[in-house]
Amino acid sequence: MSERTPPLRISVVGCGYLGAVHAASMAELGHEVVGVDTDAEKVEFLAAGRVPFFEPGFSDLLRRALDSGRLTFTTDIAAATGAAVHFLCVGTPQRRGEYAADLTYVEAATSSLLDVLGPGELLVGKSTVPVGTAARLAERVAERVPGAALAWNPEFLREGYAVQDTLHPDRLVYGVPALSGLDGTVDAEALLDRVYATIVAEGTPKVVTDYATAEMVKTAANSFLATKISFINAMAELCEATGADVKQLADAIGHDDRIGRKFLNAGLGFGGGCLPKDIRAFMARAGELGADQALTFLREVDNINMRRRIRMVELARQVCDGSLLGKRIAVLGAAFKPDSDDIRDSPALNVAAQLQLQGADVRVTDPAAGDNVRKHWGQLDFVASPEEAAENADVVLLLTEWRQYRELDPATFGKVVRTRRVLDGRNALDREAWEAAGWAYRALGRRNA
Ligand code: UDX
């Protein structure tokens, strides 16, 4: 932090995945930060430097921040009193039985923050919310604390890269009130620039806009990413029907830099705590706004995505000679993607559970998600290693492309299975090497041998 931008006192309300990483990152940038969460166990964990989730690099960052004395955690919202900037980082899950987002935590956290917010201070929303939420919360702020202000500053972090994405984001987006900084009101842009001084100094692109645009940037970005994945998975369906190869197709179209190769990996599709719920909440909000037609394509994006899971189960049945009953199946991967222990809406677990329901003897393994699988999917047989999962297996399914699975030696690994059959649900294995070691290789959207 430069001499001209002295550190700020910052509070971060909600210390889940987003909030915990944000709080530690703000301390890393030199600010004095208090993280507040209603979950006493989580607070105790974080305060002791323990990380309640798997995130490469976060443990070191947290430890550094705690050791510096600039980061504390508490359950007491009063500790946020007097901070110049208060970040709202609570979750917005999908409502049960509906597409819409559940704003219970946003409302509750805002209510408790309004009790401590002072004039001249800035409340900053980072949670992913339906467009229109910030304007509504800004009215509550104006009524309760004249002289305070609200900004919306969406977060684009990816699990597995959360630290890097927070400290070196590819853009900053500030949604600020129309007359921000005029007539003695809080200058939200200037204050956020002070928070992110180091990041701004790196020349990070910045978009300063209204609330609605800032809110939509997040859901639009996630919808675009989901669409890109479902596009290539729709192409995979066609490849399966025609004998074409989706991986080569993706490489070829990806060379056009207007299209780009990123997020064109065909396979089991997207899961996790963001893309699925965000596209659904976006559709629900469009419906409320009378603009549902604009997003009907997202329903198809969702459908394509879910069909891949069904197709994977069918493919497993096919290679098991038409019946799953009593077949021993190894599932490599349970997290929704590698370098994460997050199993929310995990395509891998969805497939594993369907196979088991249809009579297969399924063994699941994952390098990081074991505790979560045992806790939430007790009916699945979870084992520690790929070798245990594959012992006497009739078929091996790669469903999350962890590096340690991509690097398995197919010849050695082949010794534990009953039959050398592999289904590559992520198009991530070296097909030639596996075939050379005598494996029958099948994948979504790929030519059969
Ligand atoms: C996503 C966004 O990338 C991030 O910007 C936003 O802040 C939160 O949501 P994340 O949920 O961590 O991040 O995962 P991401 O890396 O985007 O992957 C999402 C899913 O898509 C995973 O299940 C992944 O396996 C799948 N995926 C990704 C594909 O199936 N194919 C691809 O080419 C890329």
Coordinates of C-alpha atoms in Angstrom, one line a residue, residues 222-233 263 265-280 283 297-309 335-337 344-348 350 399 425-426:
N222 CA -22.0 -16.7 -15.3
S223 CA -24.7 -17.2 -17.9
F224 CA -22.3 -16.7 -20.7
L225 CA -19.9 -19.2 -19.2
A226 CA -22.7 -21.7 -18.7
T227 CA -23.9 -21.2 -22.3
K228 CA -20.4 -21.8 -23.6
I229 CA -20.1 -25.1 -21.8
S230 CA -23.6 -26.2 -22.9
F231 CA -22.9 -25.1 -26.4
I232 CA -19.9 -27.5 -26.7
N233 CA -21.9 -30.2 -24.9
F263 CA -14.7 -23.1 -21.3
N265 CA -14.2 -28.5 -22.6
A266 CA -17.0 -31.0 -23.4
G267 CA -17.9 -33.6 -20.8
L268 CA -20.2 -34.0 -17.9
G269 CA -21.0 -30.3 -17.8
F270 CA -21.1 -27.7 -15.1
G271 CA -22.1 -27.9 -11.4
G272 CA -21.1 -26.1 -8.2
G273 CA -22.5 -23.4 -6.0
C274 CA -22.6 -20.7 -8.7
L275 CA -23.4 -21.5 -12.4
P276 CA -26.5 -23.7 -11.9
K277 CA -28.2 -21.6 -9.3
D278 CA -27.2 -18.3 -10.9
I279 CA -28.7 -19.1 -14.3
R280 CA -31.9 -20.3 -12.6
M283 CA -34.4 -16.7 -15.3
F297 CA -32.4 -20.0 -23.9
L298 CA -31.0 -20.5 -20.5
R299 CA -33.6 -23.2 -19.8
E300 CA -32.1 -25.0 -22.8
V301 CA -28.6 -24.4 -21.4
D302 CA -29.7 -26.0 -18.2
N303 CA -31.4 -28.9 -20.0
I304 CA -28.3 -29.7 -22.1
N305 CA -26.2 -29.7 -19.0
M306 CA -28.5 -32.1 -17.1
R307 CA -28.8 -34.4 -20.1
R308 CA -25.0 -35.1 -20.1
R309 CA -25.4 -36.7 -16.7
A335 CA -16.1 -32.6 -6.2
F336 CA -17.9 -30.5 -8.9
K337 CA -14.4 -29.6 -10.3
R344 CA -22.8 -28.7 -4.4
D345 CA -24.6 -29.8 -7.5
S346 CA -21.7 -32.1 -8.4
P347 CA -22.3 -33.8 -11.7
A348 CA -20.0 -36.6 -10.5
N350 CA -25.3 -37.1 -9.4
L399 CA -15.9 -37.8 -13.5
G425 CA -16.4 -38.0 -18.4
R426 CA -14.2 -35.0 -18.7

